[in-house]
């Protein structure tokens, strides 16, 4: 399975900054050590033209040329630097590459990405550019040129925070369907309606979460009964975990593993290629975040192997030892 990385392009942050930027390198190292079947590649940089598929030219120029105002930088949460701009390009490039690989092989991943709070003309919440929005439009263009057909896209956003930027970008686009399961009282406090939004109460545990997920997926499949999507993006946030600093939900590692398995199995059964992004994760212990995301990559690898006919449909390797759901 192909996975793309951007952590070699570091994000310089001031001492004491809350964003756990080290998680990306730690995840890449864990994947290289534990999952040698995953083919790791450095991400290409998204071009200016690719970024402008989802973002206004003025905003792209402000990021790339250093014109962001202090207020814009505060809303993003990162101080501007050339390295910040380059890393943002690479993170988008990783999702484009993963989407292209998924269309060819069934499953692929970006070991970062999922920057779903960025809208067309601004960034927010540690999100500079919206990688999934750019990649969706890039793949739609490529698919139409190659096949002369419309590529319908499904976004399954299971970060604990609502994907307001993605919903805003695709608000008037019936070719992209956005599903978000998120904390009702969590950031962003003003949600932007997507195609299907599921609000979850603080303290939501495994079993009600998985029931809500099953119902949401059933609604998605019913909606697409006549026109199935040809590509999915899965934002597999680690931040619904019970020990996440910003999550407010109470999913266990086993519950998150079951979430990943259900999403990937449902897509595979319908032969819908999927590009994964890691989205959020702010564990009180960064090792928890890395372990959860490593398991997500392991589940993706198992699904990729099933796409290739190399193993059975059930994924059991690298699962957490405690599989008791609550």
Short mmCIF file of C-alpha atoms in Angstrom, two decimals:
data_model
loop_
_atom_site.label_atom_id
_atom_site.label_comp_id
_atom_site.label_asym_id
_atom_site.label_seq_id
_atom_site.Cartn_x
_atom_site.Cartn_y
_atom_site.Cartn_z
CA UNK A 1 0.00 0.00 0.00
CA UNK A 2 1.25 3.45 -0.84
CA UNK A 3 1.47 6.13 1.86
CA UNK A 4 2.79 9.65 1.44
CA UNK A 5 4.62 11.76 4.01
CA UNK A 6 5.37 15.44 4.48
CA UNK A 7 7.01 15.55 7.92
CA UNK A 8 10.49 16.07 6.46
CA UNK A 9 9.28 19.61 5.79
CA UNK A 10 9.07 20.71 9.38
CA UNK A 11 6.56 23.16 10.78
CA UNK A 12 8.52 25.61 12.96
CA UNK A 13 6.51 26.46 16.06
CA UNK A 14 7.36 28.53 19.11
CA UNK A 15 8.26 26.77 22.35
CA UNK A 16 5.17 25.63 24.22
CA UNK A 17 2.86 25.63 21.19
CA UNK A 18 -0.12 23.28 21.69
CA UNK A 19 0.02 21.62 18.28
CA UNK A 20 1.75 18.20 18.47
CA UNK A 21 3.73 18.49 15.24
CA UNK A 22 6.11 15.66 16.26
CA UNK A 23 3.32 13.11 15.83
CA UNK A 24 3.85 13.02 12.06
CA UNK A 25 7.48 11.91 12.19
CA UNK A 26 6.67 9.48 15.01
CA UNK A 27 3.90 7.92 12.91
CA UNK A 28 6.12 7.62 9.84
CA UNK A 29 8.81 5.92 11.94
CA UNK A 30 6.26 3.56 13.51
CA UNK A 31 4.85 2.60 10.11
CA UNK A 32 8.36 1.98 8.72
CA UNK A 33 9.19 -0.17 11.73
CA UNK A 34 5.93 -2.12 12.11
CA UNK A 35 4.35 -2.23 8.63
CA UNK A 36 7.06 -2.88 6.05
CA UNK A 37 4.40 -3.68 3.44
CA UNK A 38 3.52 0.04 3.36
CA UNK A 39 5.48 1.88 0.65
CA UNK A 40 6.43 5.26 2.09
CA UNK A 41 7.13 8.12 -0.31
CA UNK A 42 7.83 11.81 0.26
CA UNK A 43 4.92 13.94 -0.85
CA UNK A 44 5.17 16.15 -3.92
CA UNK A 45 4.27 19.81 -3.49
CA UNK A 46 0.85 20.90 -4.67
CA UNK A 47 1.12 23.54 -7.37
CA UNK A 48 -0.41 27.01 -7.18
CA UNK A 49 -2.99 25.95 -9.77
CA UNK A 50 -3.94 22.86 -7.78
CA UNK A 51 -4.40 24.89 -4.61
CA UNK A 52 -6.65 27.29 -6.50
CA UNK A 53 -9.01 24.46 -7.39
CA UNK A 54 -10.44 24.93 -3.88
CA UNK A 55 -8.99 28.24 -2.66
CA UNK A 56 -9.18 31.83 -3.86
CA UNK A 57 -6.10 33.15 -5.69
CA UNK A 58 -5.71 35.94 -3.13
CA UNK A 59 -5.63 33.51 -0.22
CA UNK A 60 -3.17 31.16 -1.95
CA UNK A 61 -0.87 34.10 -2.66
CA UNK A 62 -1.17 35.34 0.94
CA UNK A 63 -0.02 31.97 2.27
CA UNK A 64 2.72 31.32 -0.24
CA UNK A 65 4.13 34.86 -0.32
CA UNK A 66 3.76 35.75 3.35
CA UNK A 67 0.91 38.26 3.20
CA UNK A 68 -1.21 36.70 5.95
CA UNK A 69 -2.28 39.28 8.50
CA UNK A 70 -1.68 38.72 12.22
CA UNK A 71 -5.42 38.02 12.61
CA UNK A 72 -5.31 35.41 9.83
CA UNK A 73 -2.30 33.75 11.44
CA UNK A 74 -4.07 33.66 14.81
CA UNK A 75 -7.13 32.03 13.24
CA UNK A 76 -4.95 29.39 11.59
CA UNK A 77 -3.00 28.89 14.81
CA UNK A 78 0.46 28.91 13.20
CA UNK A 79 2.89 31.78 12.66
CA UNK A 80 3.73 32.29 8.99
CA UNK A 81 7.11 31.18 7.69
CA UNK A 82 8.40 29.90 4.38
CA UNK A 83 8.62 26.43 5.93
CA UNK A 84 5.00 26.63 7.06
CA UNK A 85 3.94 27.48 3.50
CA UNK A 86 6.04 24.70 1.98
CA UNK A 87 4.83 22.11 4.45
CA UNK A 88 1.23 23.11 3.71
CA UNK A 89 1.87 22.56 -0.01
CA UNK A 90 3.36 19.13 0.72
CA UNK A 91 0.48 18.03 2.92
CA UNK A 92 -1.97 18.80 0.11
CA UNK A 93 0.34 17.10 -2.39
CA UNK A 94 0.32 13.97 -0.21
CA UNK A 95 -3.47 13.74 -0.35
CA UNK A 96 -3.49 14.29 -4.11
CA UNK A 97 -0.93 11.50 -4.50
CA UNK A 98 -2.87 9.21 -2.15
CA UNK A 99 -6.10 9.81 -4.06
CA UNK A 100 -4.41 9.02 -7.36
CA UNK A 101 -2.92 5.84 -5.88
CA UNK A 102 -6.28 4.84 -4.40
CA UNK A 103 -7.97 5.09 -7.79
CA UNK A 104 -5.32 2.74 -9.15
CA UNK A 105 -5.03 0.29 -6.23
CA UNK A 106 -8.11 0.66 -4.02
CA UNK A 107 -6.56 2.12 -0.85
CA UNK A 108 -3.77 4.61 -0.11
CA UNK A 109 -2.92 7.06 2.66
CA UNK A 110 -1.50 10.42 3.59
CA UNK A 111 0.23 10.15 6.97
CA UNK A 112 -0.91 13.71 7.70
CA UNK A 113 -3.66 15.81 6.10
CA UNK A 114 -7.35 16.03 6.88
CA UNK A 115 -7.14 19.82 7.22
CA UNK A 116 -10.89 20.29 7.04
CA UNK A 117 -11.30 23.69 8.76
CA UNK A 118 -9.70 25.58 5.85
CA UNK A 119 -12.29 27.16 3.56
CA UNK A 120 -11.90 28.84 0.20
CA UNK A 121 -10.55 32.15 1.43
CA UNK A 122 -9.09 31.46 4.86
CA UNK A 123 -7.48 28.92 7.14
CA UNK A 124 -8.58 28.01 10.64
CA UNK A 125 -7.99 25.57 13.48
CA UNK A 126 -4.46 24.44 12.50
CA UNK A 127 -5.58 24.05 8.87
CA UNK A 128 -3.92 26.16 6.17
CA UNK A 129 -5.21 24.58 2.95
CA UNK A 130 -8.03 22.05 2.61
CA UNK A 131 -6.17 19.03 1.23
CA UNK A 132 -9.25 16.87 0.68
CA UNK A 133 -11.11 19.59 -1.21
CA UNK A 134 -8.13 20.24 -3.49
CA UNK A 135 -7.54 16.52 -4.09
CA UNK A 136 -11.23 15.85 -4.79
CA UNK A 137 -11.35 18.50 -7.50
CA UNK A 138 -7.98 17.44 -8.92
CA UNK A 139 -9.15 13.83 -9.23
CA UNK A 140 -12.46 14.87 -10.76
CA UNK A 141 -10.56 16.80 -13.43
CA UNK A 142 -8.15 13.96 -14.14
CA UNK A 143 -10.93 11.37 -14.23
CA UNK A 144 -12.95 13.42 -16.71
CA UNK A 145 -9.95 13.91 -18.98
CA UNK A 146 -9.04 10.21 -18.89
CA UNK A 147 -12.50 8.66 -19.00
CA UNK A 148 -14.89 11.39 -20.13
CA UNK A 149 -17.02 10.70 -17.03
CA UNK A 150 -18.01 12.47 -13.85
CA UNK A 151 -16.26 11.22 -10.71
CA UNK A 152 -18.57 11.47 -7.71
CA UNK A 153 -16.75 11.90 -4.41
CA UNK A 154 -17.68 10.90 -0.87
CA UNK A 155 -16.01 12.52 2.17
CA UNK A 156 -16.29 10.50 5.40
CA UNK A 157 -15.08 12.85 8.11
CA UNK A 158 -14.66 11.15 11.50
CA UNK A 159 -12.43 13.73 13.11
CA UNK A 160 -14.05 14.82 16.38
CA UNK A 161 -14.41 18.37 15.00
CA UNK A 162 -16.89 19.18 12.25
CA UNK A 163 -15.40 19.67 8.80
CA UNK A 164 -16.78 23.18 8.36
CA UNK A 165 -14.31 24.23 5.68
CA UNK A 166 -15.01 21.18 3.53
CA UNK A 167 -18.76 21.67 3.92
CA UNK A 168 -18.45 25.33 2.90
CA UNK A 169 -16.33 24.59 -0.18
CA UNK A 170 -18.75 21.93 -1.46
CA UNK A 171 -21.99 23.57 -0.29
CA UNK A 172 -23.29 24.04 -3.84
CA UNK A 173 -21.57 21.05 -5.42
CA UNK A 174 -23.83 17.97 -5.77
CA UNK A 175 -20.92 15.89 -7.07
CA UNK A 176 -19.29 15.77 -3.60
CA UNK A 177 -21.15 14.36 -0.59
CA UNK A 178 -19.86 15.24 2.88
CA UNK A 179 -20.57 13.13 5.97
CA UNK A 180 -19.32 14.34 9.37
CA UNK A 181 -19.66 12.70 12.80
CA UNK A 182 -18.44 15.15 15.41
CA UNK A 183 -18.81 16.50 18.90
CA UNK A 184 -21.86 18.75 19.05
CA UNK A 185 -20.31 21.15 21.57
CA UNK A 186 -16.78 21.07 20.19
CA UNK A 187 -14.94 23.36 17.75
CA UNK A 188 -16.01 24.93 15.43
CA UNK A 189 -18.73 26.49 17.54
CA UNK A 190 -20.52 27.74 14.43
CA UNK A 191 -20.96 24.69 12.24
CA UNK A 192 -21.39 24.85 8.46
CA UNK A 193 -24.03 22.39 7.29
CA UNK A 194 -22.72 19.54 5.15
CA UNK A 195 -24.78 16.91 3.37
CA UNK A 196 -25.07 14.76 6.51
CA UNK A 197 -23.96 15.98 9.93
CA UNK A 198 -24.24 13.79 13.03
CA UNK A 199 -23.86 15.70 16.32
CA UNK A 200 -22.59 13.62 19.23
CA UNK A 201 -22.89 14.50 22.93
CA UNK A 202 -19.90 15.01 25.20
CA UNK A 203 -18.78 11.71 26.71
CA UNK A 204 -20.10 9.56 23.84
CA UNK A 205 -18.66 6.03 24.17
CA UNK A 206 -17.93 3.23 21.73
CA UNK A 207 -21.30 1.54 21.32
CA UNK A 208 -23.48 4.62 20.72
CA UNK A 209 -20.78 6.06 18.47
CA UNK A 210 -20.65 2.92 16.33
CA UNK A 211 -24.45 2.78 16.19
CA UNK A 212 -24.51 6.37 14.94
CA UNK A 213 -21.81 5.54 12.38
CA UNK A 214 -23.73 2.52 11.08
CA UNK A 215 -26.91 4.59 10.70
CA UNK A 216 -25.02 7.38 8.95
CA UNK A 217 -23.35 5.00 6.50
CA UNK A 218 -26.69 3.35 5.76
CA UNK A 219 -28.09 6.80 4.91
CA UNK A 220 -25.09 7.49 2.65
CA UNK A 221 -25.56 4.24 0.73
CA UNK A 222 -29.29 4.89 0.34
CA UNK A 223 -28.57 8.38 -1.00
CA UNK A 224 -26.10 6.98 -3.53
CA UNK A 225 -28.13 3.95 -4.58
CA UNK A 226 -28.48 5.17 -8.16
CA UNK A 227 -25.22 7.13 -8.48
CA UNK A 228 -22.49 5.55 -6.35
CA UNK A 229 -19.33 7.52 -5.59
CA UNK A 230 -16.19 6.61 -7.48
CA UNK A 231 -13.77 7.83 -4.81
CA UNK A 232 -13.90 8.35 -1.04
CA UNK A 233 -11.76 10.35 1.35
CA UNK A 234 -11.67 9.08 4.92
CA UNK A 235 -10.57 11.51 7.63
CA UNK A 236 -9.64 9.04 10.36
CA UNK A 237 -9.12 11.41 13.28
CA UNK A 238 -7.61 9.99 16.47
CA UNK A 239 -9.20 12.77 18.52
CA UNK A 240 -12.45 10.99 19.51
CA UNK A 241 -10.19 8.98 21.88
CA UNK A 242 -10.96 9.18 25.59
CA UNK A 243 -7.52 10.61 26.44
CA UNK A 244 -7.48 13.31 23.76
CA UNK A 245 -6.96 16.84 25.10
CA UNK A 246 -9.44 18.40 22.64
CA UNK A 247 -11.83 15.53 21.95
CA UNK A 248 -14.54 15.49 24.67
CA UNK A 249 -15.69 12.02 23.56
CA UNK A 250 -14.78 8.75 25.26
CA UNK A 251 -13.96 6.21 22.56
CA UNK A 252 -11.42 3.54 23.43
CA UNK A 253 -8.60 2.46 21.15
CA UNK A 254 -10.64 -0.67 20.43
CA UNK A 255 -13.66 1.44 19.52
CA UNK A 256 -11.60 3.50 17.09
CA UNK A 257 -10.16 0.34 15.55
CA UNK A 258 -13.69 -0.98 15.06
CA UNK A 259 -14.68 2.35 13.50
CA UNK A 260 -11.84 2.08 10.97
CA UNK A 261 -12.67 -1.53 10.18
CA UNK A 262 -16.35 -0.75 9.53
CA UNK A 263 -15.65 2.21 7.28
CA UNK A 264 -12.98 0.43 5.23
CA UNK A 265 -15.02 -2.76 4.94
CA UNK A 266 -18.09 -0.86 3.75
CA UNK A 267 -16.08 0.95 1.08
CA UNK A 268 -14.31 -2.21 -0.03
CA UNK A 269 -17.55 -4.18 -0.31
CA UNK A 270 -18.84 -1.49 -2.66
CA UNK A 271 -15.53 -1.26 -4.54
CA UNK A 272 -15.16 2.43 -3.72
CA UNK A 273 -11.47 3.44 -3.67
CA UNK A 274 -10.44 5.37 -0.58
CA UNK A 275 -7.67 7.81 0.31
CA UNK A 276 -7.09 8.11 4.04
CA UNK A 277 -5.85 11.12 5.94
CA UNK A 278 -4.93 11.12 9.63
CA UNK A 279 -6.72 14.38 10.59
CA UNK A 280 -6.67 15.38 14.28
CA UNK A 281 -5.06 13.81 17.31
CA UNK A 282 -4.07 15.64 20.47
CA UNK A 283 -3.52 12.91 23.02
CA UNK A 284 -2.42 13.82 26.52
CA UNK A 285 0.24 11.20 25.80
CA UNK A 286 1.36 11.57 22.19
CA UNK A 287 2.12 7.84 22.14
CA UNK A 288 -1.64 7.20 22.34
CA UNK A 289 -2.26 9.27 19.22
CA UNK A 290 0.53 7.57 17.30
CA UNK A 291 -0.68 4.09 18.33
CA UNK A 292 -4.24 4.85 17.21
CA UNK A 293 -3.09 6.21 13.87
CA UNK A 294 -0.70 3.29 13.38
CA UNK A 295 -3.64 0.96 13.82
CA UNK A 296 -5.61 2.98 11.26
CA UNK A 297 -2.79 2.48 8.75
CA UNK A 298 -2.71 -1.24 9.61
CA UNK A 299 -6.45 -1.52 8.94
CA UNK A 300 -5.95 0.33 5.66
CA UNK A 301 -3.16 -2.05 4.70
CA UNK A 302 -5.40 -5.04 5.40
CA UNK A 303 -8.11 -3.51 3.23
CA UNK A 304 -5.58 -2.79 0.47
CA UNK A 305 -4.46 -6.44 0.61
CA UNK A 306 -8.08 -7.57 0.30
CA UNK A 307 -8.50 -5.30 -2.73
CA UNK A 308 -5.53 -7.08 -4.29
CA UNK A 309 -6.97 -10.51 -3.34
CA UNK A 310 -4.04 -11.26 -1.01
CA UNK A 311 -5.96 -11.99 2.19
CA UNK A 312 -9.44 -12.61 3.57
CA UNK A 313 -11.87 -9.80 4.18
CA UNK A 314 -11.45 -9.68 7.98
CA UNK A 315 -8.73 -7.47 9.41
CA UNK A 316 -7.28 -8.67 12.69
CA UNK A 317 -3.58 -7.83 12.72
CA UNK A 318 -2.20 -5.04 14.90
CA UNK A 319 -5.50 -4.66 16.77
CA UNK A 320 -5.41 -3.33 20.35
CA UNK A 321 -5.21 -6.15 22.92
CA UNK A 322 -8.32 -4.89 24.76
CA UNK A 323 -11.21 -5.38 22.35
CA UNK A 324 -13.99 -4.76 24.88
CA UNK A 325 -16.23 -1.98 23.60
CA UNK A 326 -18.33 0.17 25.87
#
